[in-house]
mmCIF file of C-alpha atoms in Angstrom:
data_model
loop_
_atom_site.group_PDB
_atom_site.id
_atom_site.type_symbol
_atom_site.label_atom_id
_atom_site.label_comp_id
_atom_site.label_asym_id
_atom_site.label_seq_id
_atom_site.Cartn_x
_atom_site.Cartn_y
_atom_site.Cartn_z
ATOM 1 C CA UNK A 1 -1.693 -4.347 -68.174
ATOM 2 C CA UNK A 2 -0.754 -0.786 -69.070
ATOM 3 C CA UNK A 3 2.758 0.075 -67.917
ATOM 4 C CA UNK A 4 2.746 3.304 -65.962
ATOM 5 C CA UNK A 5 5.936 5.316 -65.976
ATOM 6 C CA UNK A 6 4.975 7.920 -63.380
ATOM 7 C CA UNK A 7 3.887 5.919 -60.352
ATOM 8 C CA UNK A 8 6.646 5.484 -57.808
ATOM 9 C CA UNK A 9 7.017 1.708 -57.642
ATOM 10 C CA UNK A 10 6.077 1.020 -61.290
ATOM 11 C CA UNK A 11 3.174 -1.056 -59.984
ATOM 12 C CA UNK A 12 0.154 -0.564 -57.778
ATOM 13 C CA UNK A 13 1.333 -3.232 -55.359
ATOM 14 C CA UNK A 14 4.724 -1.562 -54.814
ATOM 15 C CA UNK A 15 3.018 1.804 -54.352
ATOM 16 C CA UNK A 16 0.645 0.196 -51.852
ATOM 17 C CA UNK A 17 3.571 -1.161 -49.817
ATOM 18 C CA UNK A 18 5.524 2.132 -50.046
ATOM 19 C CA UNK A 19 2.435 4.051 -48.870
ATOM 20 C CA UNK A 20 2.037 1.810 -45.788
ATOM 21 C CA UNK A 21 5.704 1.618 -44.842
ATOM 22 C CA UNK A 22 6.190 5.392 -45.078
ATOM 23 C CA UNK A 23 2.906 5.928 -43.215
ATOM 24 C CA UNK A 24 4.167 3.896 -40.253
ATOM 25 C CA UNK A 25 7.479 5.810 -40.180
ATOM 26 C CA UNK A 26 5.652 9.151 -40.364
ATOM 27 C CA UNK A 27 3.176 8.104 -37.661
ATOM 28 C CA UNK A 28 6.019 7.140 -35.306
ATOM 29 C CA UNK A 29 7.902 10.377 -36.047
ATOM 30 C CA UNK A 30 4.767 12.460 -35.489
ATOM 31 C CA UNK A 31 3.997 10.727 -32.189
ATOM 32 C CA UNK A 32 7.590 11.190 -31.049
ATOM 33 C CA UNK A 33 7.815 14.897 -31.930
ATOM 34 C CA UNK A 34 4.370 15.793 -30.582
ATOM 35 C CA UNK A 35 5.153 13.797 -27.437
ATOM 36 C CA UNK A 36 8.519 15.512 -27.013
ATOM 37 C CA UNK A 37 7.103 19.016 -27.425
ATOM 38 C CA UNK A 38 4.035 18.275 -25.281
ATOM 39 C CA UNK A 39 6.247 16.851 -22.524
ATOM 40 C CA UNK A 40 8.381 20.009 -22.489
ATOM 41 C CA UNK A 41 6.005 22.927 -21.832
ATOM 42 C CA UNK A 42 8.907 25.345 -21.413
ATOM 43 C CA UNK A 43 11.032 24.083 -24.273
ATOM 44 C CA UNK A 44 14.350 25.920 -24.613
ATOM 45 C CA UNK A 45 16.622 26.235 -27.617
ATOM 46 C CA UNK A 46 19.500 24.248 -26.090
ATOM 47 C CA UNK A 47 17.262 21.256 -25.368
ATOM 48 C CA UNK A 48 15.632 21.407 -28.822
ATOM 49 C CA UNK A 49 18.923 21.784 -30.672
ATOM 50 C CA UNK A 50 20.459 19.096 -28.446
ATOM 51 C CA UNK A 51 17.798 16.672 -29.652
ATOM 52 C CA UNK A 52 18.486 17.357 -33.328
ATOM 53 C CA UNK A 53 22.249 17.259 -32.762
ATOM 54 C CA UNK A 54 22.010 13.536 -31.924
ATOM 55 C CA UNK A 55 22.909 11.221 -34.804
ATOM 56 C CA UNK A 56 19.911 8.941 -34.209
ATOM 57 C CA UNK A 57 17.587 11.961 -34.417
ATOM 58 C CA UNK A 58 19.172 13.021 -37.715
ATOM 59 C CA UNK A 59 18.661 9.486 -39.053
ATOM 60 C CA UNK A 60 15.071 9.361 -37.732
ATOM 61 C CA UNK A 61 14.343 12.796 -39.229
ATOM 62 C CA UNK A 62 15.906 11.860 -42.559
ATOM 63 C CA UNK A 63 13.797 8.686 -42.621
ATOM 64 C CA UNK A 64 10.706 10.836 -41.995
ATOM 65 C CA UNK A 65 11.754 13.332 -44.678
ATOM 66 C CA UNK A 66 12.272 10.580 -47.253
ATOM 67 C CA UNK A 67 8.983 9.033 -46.159
ATOM 68 C CA UNK A 68 7.216 12.342 -46.784
ATOM 69 C CA UNK A 69 8.605 12.361 -50.321
ATOM 70 C CA UNK A 70 7.555 8.780 -51.074
ATOM 71 C CA UNK A 71 4.201 9.022 -49.290
ATOM 72 C CA UNK A 72 3.274 12.370 -50.825
ATOM 73 C CA UNK A 73 4.341 11.235 -54.288
ATOM 74 C CA UNK A 74 2.061 8.185 -54.170
ATOM 75 C CA UNK A 75 -0.766 10.304 -52.745
ATOM 76 C CA UNK A 76 -0.472 13.177 -55.209
ATOM 77 C CA UNK A 77 0.020 10.731 -58.092
ATOM 78 C CA UNK A 78 -3.219 9.003 -57.108
ATOM 79 C CA UNK A 79 -5.042 12.326 -56.926
ATOM 80 C CA UNK A 80 -3.672 13.374 -60.332
ATOM 81 C CA UNK A 81 -4.671 10.119 -62.033
ATOM 82 C CA UNK A 82 -8.150 10.297 -60.447
ATOM 83 C CA UNK A 83 -9.056 13.820 -61.476
ATOM 84 C CA UNK A 84 -6.774 15.010 -64.282
ATOM 85 C CA UNK A 85 -7.861 13.270 -67.474
ATOM 86 C CA UNK A 86 -5.742 15.370 -69.825
ATOM 87 C CA UNK A 87 -2.309 13.732 -70.041
ATOM 88 C CA UNK A 88 -0.462 17.032 -70.491
ATOM 89 C CA UNK A 89 -2.141 18.685 -67.504
ATOM 90 C CA UNK A 90 -1.631 15.571 -65.401
ATOM 91 C CA UNK A 91 2.056 15.379 -66.298
ATOM 92 C CA UNK A 92 2.544 19.070 -65.522
ATOM 93 C CA UNK A 93 0.850 18.626 -62.130
ATOM 94 C CA UNK A 94 3.091 15.634 -61.367
ATOM 95 C CA UNK A 95 6.145 17.620 -62.436
ATOM 96 C CA UNK A 96 5.242 20.444 -60.041
ATOM 97 C CA UNK A 97 4.723 17.896 -57.229
ATOM 98 C CA UNK A 98 8.100 16.302 -57.938
ATOM 99 C CA UNK A 99 9.660 19.774 -57.883
ATOM 100 C CA UNK A 100 8.127 20.540 -54.482
ATOM 101 C CA UNK A 101 9.294 17.209 -53.034
ATOM 102 C CA UNK A 102 12.820 17.610 -54.395
ATOM 103 C CA UNK A 103 13.034 21.056 -52.792
ATOM 104 C CA UNK A 104 11.656 19.648 -49.508
ATOM 105 C CA UNK A 105 14.270 16.880 -49.548
ATOM 106 C CA UNK A 106 17.278 19.121 -50.241
ATOM 107 C CA UNK A 107 16.025 21.850 -47.880
ATOM 108 C CA UNK A 108 15.305 19.328 -45.132
ATOM 109 C CA UNK A 109 18.718 17.673 -45.412
ATOM 110 C CA UNK A 110 20.321 21.118 -45.304
ATOM 111 C CA UNK A 111 18.382 21.984 -42.117
ATOM 112 C CA UNK A 112 19.173 18.679 -40.419
ATOM 113 C CA UNK A 113 22.864 18.707 -41.222
ATOM 114 C CA UNK A 114 23.341 22.365 -40.264
ATOM 115 C CA UNK A 115 22.709 21.493 -36.620
ATOM 116 C CA UNK B 1 -20.338 -5.971 -66.976
ATOM 117 C CA UNK B 2 -23.468 -4.478 -68.511
ATOM 118 C CA UNK B 3 -22.178 -1.408 -70.354
ATOM 119 C CA UNK B 4 -25.580 0.231 -70.793
ATOM 120 C CA UNK B 5 -26.428 0.209 -67.078
ATOM 121 C CA UNK B 6 -27.567 3.602 -65.806
ATOM 122 C CA UNK B 7 -24.733 5.662 -64.367
ATOM 123 C CA UNK B 8 -24.785 8.776 -62.251
ATOM 124 C CA UNK B 9 -21.368 10.228 -61.519
ATOM 125 C CA UNK B 10 -22.597 13.739 -60.771
ATOM 126 C CA UNK B 11 -21.273 14.079 -57.217
ATOM 127 C CA UNK B 12 -23.470 17.098 -56.532
ATOM 128 C CA UNK B 13 -26.536 14.843 -56.779
ATOM 129 C CA UNK B 14 -25.125 12.053 -54.601
ATOM 130 C CA UNK B 15 -25.347 11.933 -50.819
ATOM 131 C CA UNK B 16 -21.967 10.433 -49.932
ATOM 132 C CA UNK B 17 -22.134 7.570 -47.435
ATOM 133 C CA UNK B 18 -20.194 8.066 -44.191
ATOM 134 C CA UNK B 19 -17.113 5.999 -45.202
ATOM 135 C CA UNK B 20 -16.879 8.076 -48.389
ATOM 136 C CA UNK B 21 -16.947 11.273 -46.331
ATOM 137 C CA UNK B 22 -14.198 9.939 -44.039
ATOM 138 C CA UNK B 23 -12.218 9.005 -47.150
ATOM 139 C CA UNK B 24 -12.498 12.278 -49.040
ATOM 140 C CA UNK B 25 -11.488 14.266 -45.944
ATOM 141 C CA UNK B 26 -8.459 11.959 -45.638
ATOM 142 C CA UNK B 27 -7.542 12.851 -49.228
ATOM 143 C CA UNK B 28 -8.148 16.579 -48.788
ATOM 144 C CA UNK B 29 -6.118 16.649 -45.560
ATOM 145 C CA UNK B 30 -3.264 14.874 -47.366
ATOM 146 C CA UNK B 31 -3.405 17.426 -50.178
ATOM 147 C CA UNK B 32 -3.216 20.237 -47.611
ATOM 148 C CA UNK B 33 -0.309 18.539 -45.819
ATOM 149 C CA UNK B 34 1.635 18.371 -49.088
ATOM 150 C CA UNK B 35 1.867 22.175 -49.032
ATOM 151 C CA UNK B 36 2.030 22.417 -45.242
ATOM 152 C CA UNK B 37 5.445 20.725 -45.327
ATOM 153 C CA UNK B 38 6.856 24.045 -46.573
ATOM 154 C CA UNK B 39 5.579 25.799 -43.419
ATOM 155 C CA UNK B 40 6.813 22.991 -41.179
ATOM 156 C CA UNK B 41 10.299 23.058 -42.723
ATOM 157 C CA UNK B 42 10.425 26.863 -42.377
ATOM 158 C CA UNK B 43 9.540 26.549 -38.716
ATOM 159 C CA UNK B 44 12.076 23.736 -38.221
ATOM 160 C CA UNK B 45 14.804 25.813 -39.885
ATOM 161 C CA UNK B 46 14.023 28.833 -37.685
ATOM 162 C CA UNK B 47 13.840 26.684 -34.548
ATOM 163 C CA UNK B 48 17.277 25.170 -35.126
ATOM 164 C CA UNK B 49 19.280 28.021 -36.634
ATOM 165 C CA UNK B 50 20.099 30.003 -33.493
ATOM 166 C CA UNK B 51 18.784 30.892 -30.049
ATOM 167 C CA UNK B 52 17.582 34.204 -31.509
ATOM 168 C CA UNK B 53 15.644 32.630 -34.372
ATOM 169 C CA UNK B 54 14.202 30.076 -31.893
ATOM 170 C CA UNK B 55 12.974 32.928 -29.689
ATOM 171 C CA UNK B 56 11.688 34.713 -32.786
ATOM 172 C CA UNK B 57 9.657 31.653 -33.769
ATOM 173 C CA UNK B 58 8.202 31.394 -30.255
ATOM 174 C CA UNK B 59 7.277 35.087 -30.385
ATOM 175 C CA UNK B 60 5.663 34.593 -33.806
ATOM 176 C CA UNK B 61 3.180 32.239 -32.146
ATOM 177 C CA UNK B 62 1.682 35.220 -30.317
ATOM 178 C CA UNK B 63 0.268 36.228 -33.703
ATOM 179 C CA UNK B 64 -3.306 35.053 -34.257
ATOM 180 C CA UNK B 65 -2.720 34.196 -37.922
ATOM 181 C CA UNK B 66 0.334 32.070 -37.080
ATOM 182 C CA UNK B 67 -1.709 30.264 -34.404
ATOM 183 C CA UNK B 68 -4.489 29.665 -36.925
ATOM 184 C CA UNK B 69 -2.117 28.263 -39.559
ATOM 185 C CA UNK B 70 -0.458 26.036 -36.932
ATOM 186 C CA UNK B 71 -3.892 24.802 -35.824
ATOM 187 C CA UNK B 72 -4.879 24.179 -39.441
ATOM 188 C CA UNK B 73 -1.750 22.131 -40.114
ATOM 189 C CA UNK B 74 -2.112 20.174 -36.850
ATOM 190 C CA UNK B 75 -5.779 19.528 -37.694
ATOM 191 C CA UNK B 76 -4.947 18.203 -41.162
ATOM 192 C CA UNK B 77 -2.144 16.112 -39.683
ATOM 193 C CA UNK B 78 -4.349 14.814 -36.855
ATOM 194 C CA UNK B 79 -7.205 13.786 -39.118
ATOM 195 C CA UNK B 80 -4.856 12.274 -41.710
ATOM 196 C CA UNK B 81 -3.185 10.298 -38.884
ATOM 197 C CA UNK B 82 -6.477 8.955 -37.516
ATOM 198 C CA UNK B 83 -7.867 8.093 -40.958
ATOM 199 C CA UNK B 84 -4.529 6.478 -41.824
ATOM 200 C CA UNK B 85 -4.798 4.221 -38.766
ATOM 201 C CA UNK B 86 -8.269 3.197 -39.983
ATOM 202 C CA UNK B 87 -6.725 2.402 -43.374
ATOM 203 C CA UNK B 88 -4.054 0.199 -41.812
ATOM 204 C CA UNK B 89 -6.669 -1.596 -39.682
ATOM 205 C CA UNK B 90 -8.804 -2.206 -42.771
ATOM 206 C CA UNK B 91 -5.699 -3.608 -44.517
ATOM 207 C CA UNK B 92 -5.629 -6.184 -41.720
ATOM 208 C CA UNK B 93 -9.239 -7.050 -42.484
ATOM 209 C CA UNK B 94 -10.756 -5.099 -39.587
ATOM 210 C CA UNK B 95 -13.910 -3.123 -40.325
ATOM 211 C CA UNK B 96 -14.358 -4.177 -43.937
ATOM 212 C CA UNK B 97 -18.062 -5.017 -43.945
ATOM 213 C CA UNK B 98 -20.734 -2.474 -44.812
ATOM 214 C CA UNK B 99 -21.842 -2.105 -41.199
ATOM 215 C CA UNK B 100 -18.414 -2.118 -39.554
ATOM 216 C CA UNK B 101 -17.136 0.181 -42.294
ATOM 217 C CA UNK B 102 -19.777 2.696 -41.266
ATOM 218 C CA UNK B 103 -18.851 2.289 -37.617
ATOM 219 C CA UNK B 104 -15.153 2.724 -38.472
ATOM 220 C CA UNK B 105 -15.903 5.869 -40.438
ATOM 221 C CA UNK B 106 -17.950 7.220 -37.519
ATOM 222 C CA UNK B 107 -15.110 6.489 -35.072
ATOM 223 C CA UNK B 108 -12.618 8.117 -37.463
ATOM 224 C CA UNK B 109 -14.699 11.281 -37.822
ATOM 225 C CA UNK B 110 -15.313 11.589 -34.071
ATOM 226 C CA UNK B 111 -11.670 10.836 -33.179
ATOM 227 C CA UNK B 112 -10.546 13.300 -35.842
ATOM 228 C CA UNK B 113 -12.790 15.969 -34.393
ATOM 229 C CA UNK B 114 -11.410 15.317 -30.899
ATOM 230 C CA UNK B 115 -7.831 15.607 -32.191
ATOM 231 C CA UNK B 116 -8.706 18.881 -33.974
ATOM 232 C CA UNK B 117 -10.212 20.338 -30.778
ATOM 233 C CA UNK B 118 -7.206 19.173 -28.726
ATOM 234 C CA UNK B 119 -4.854 20.748 -31.279
ATOM 235 C CA UNK B 120 -6.768 24.010 -30.920
ATOM 236 C CA UNK B 121 -6.499 23.868 -27.129
ATOM 237 C CA UNK B 122 -2.777 23.175 -27.451
ATOM 238 C CA UNK B 123 -2.140 26.076 -29.835
ATOM 239 C CA UNK B 124 -4.232 28.664 -27.950
#
């Protein structure tokens, strides 16, 4: 077996599990947020900010944010290894993806903990 | 495996079967969502910063381009969600045969289309 140093879980099986676990978290978060917004046709700032001021919502949102990073890494890694045959190009693409996700993570935490 | 078997990997000459179509759209929608996160975080930041920025974000949704981008992101998210559910069901062994796989792909495409239309109705 060829050891891969760029896939998230160091093995296809770990990546498979990470992809599913994060998918379930993201699905629940999506359903919750869409449900919340759809159930409040005249959503006001106080109500919206009140939701994100709750500790459980911060934890839920952070779980979703981390899930995005893990889920998107596995997905973009798979895309890069499927289509980018040149190792240098593939590594550069993965580096850019990692950069995006790192920014998303720091930015997201900053947003969540500024409330 | 016979290494001299004929191969044709030129996608432009292949009519993709339905499950392959459902799958490639799942991948494309995921690729789009990777970049859409930047828009979603911008919107989240504006919605939570202050009452003024919240009102500003609401007002921005009067703009046709903003509506279109929001619909695009919701569409990608909706399809990716539906196709992801199909994936999880197939992990449990549901819809793995050639016939049921086709049916599953058909359901995924139709459900995805419904979600995309609903998202459009919601945004406009």
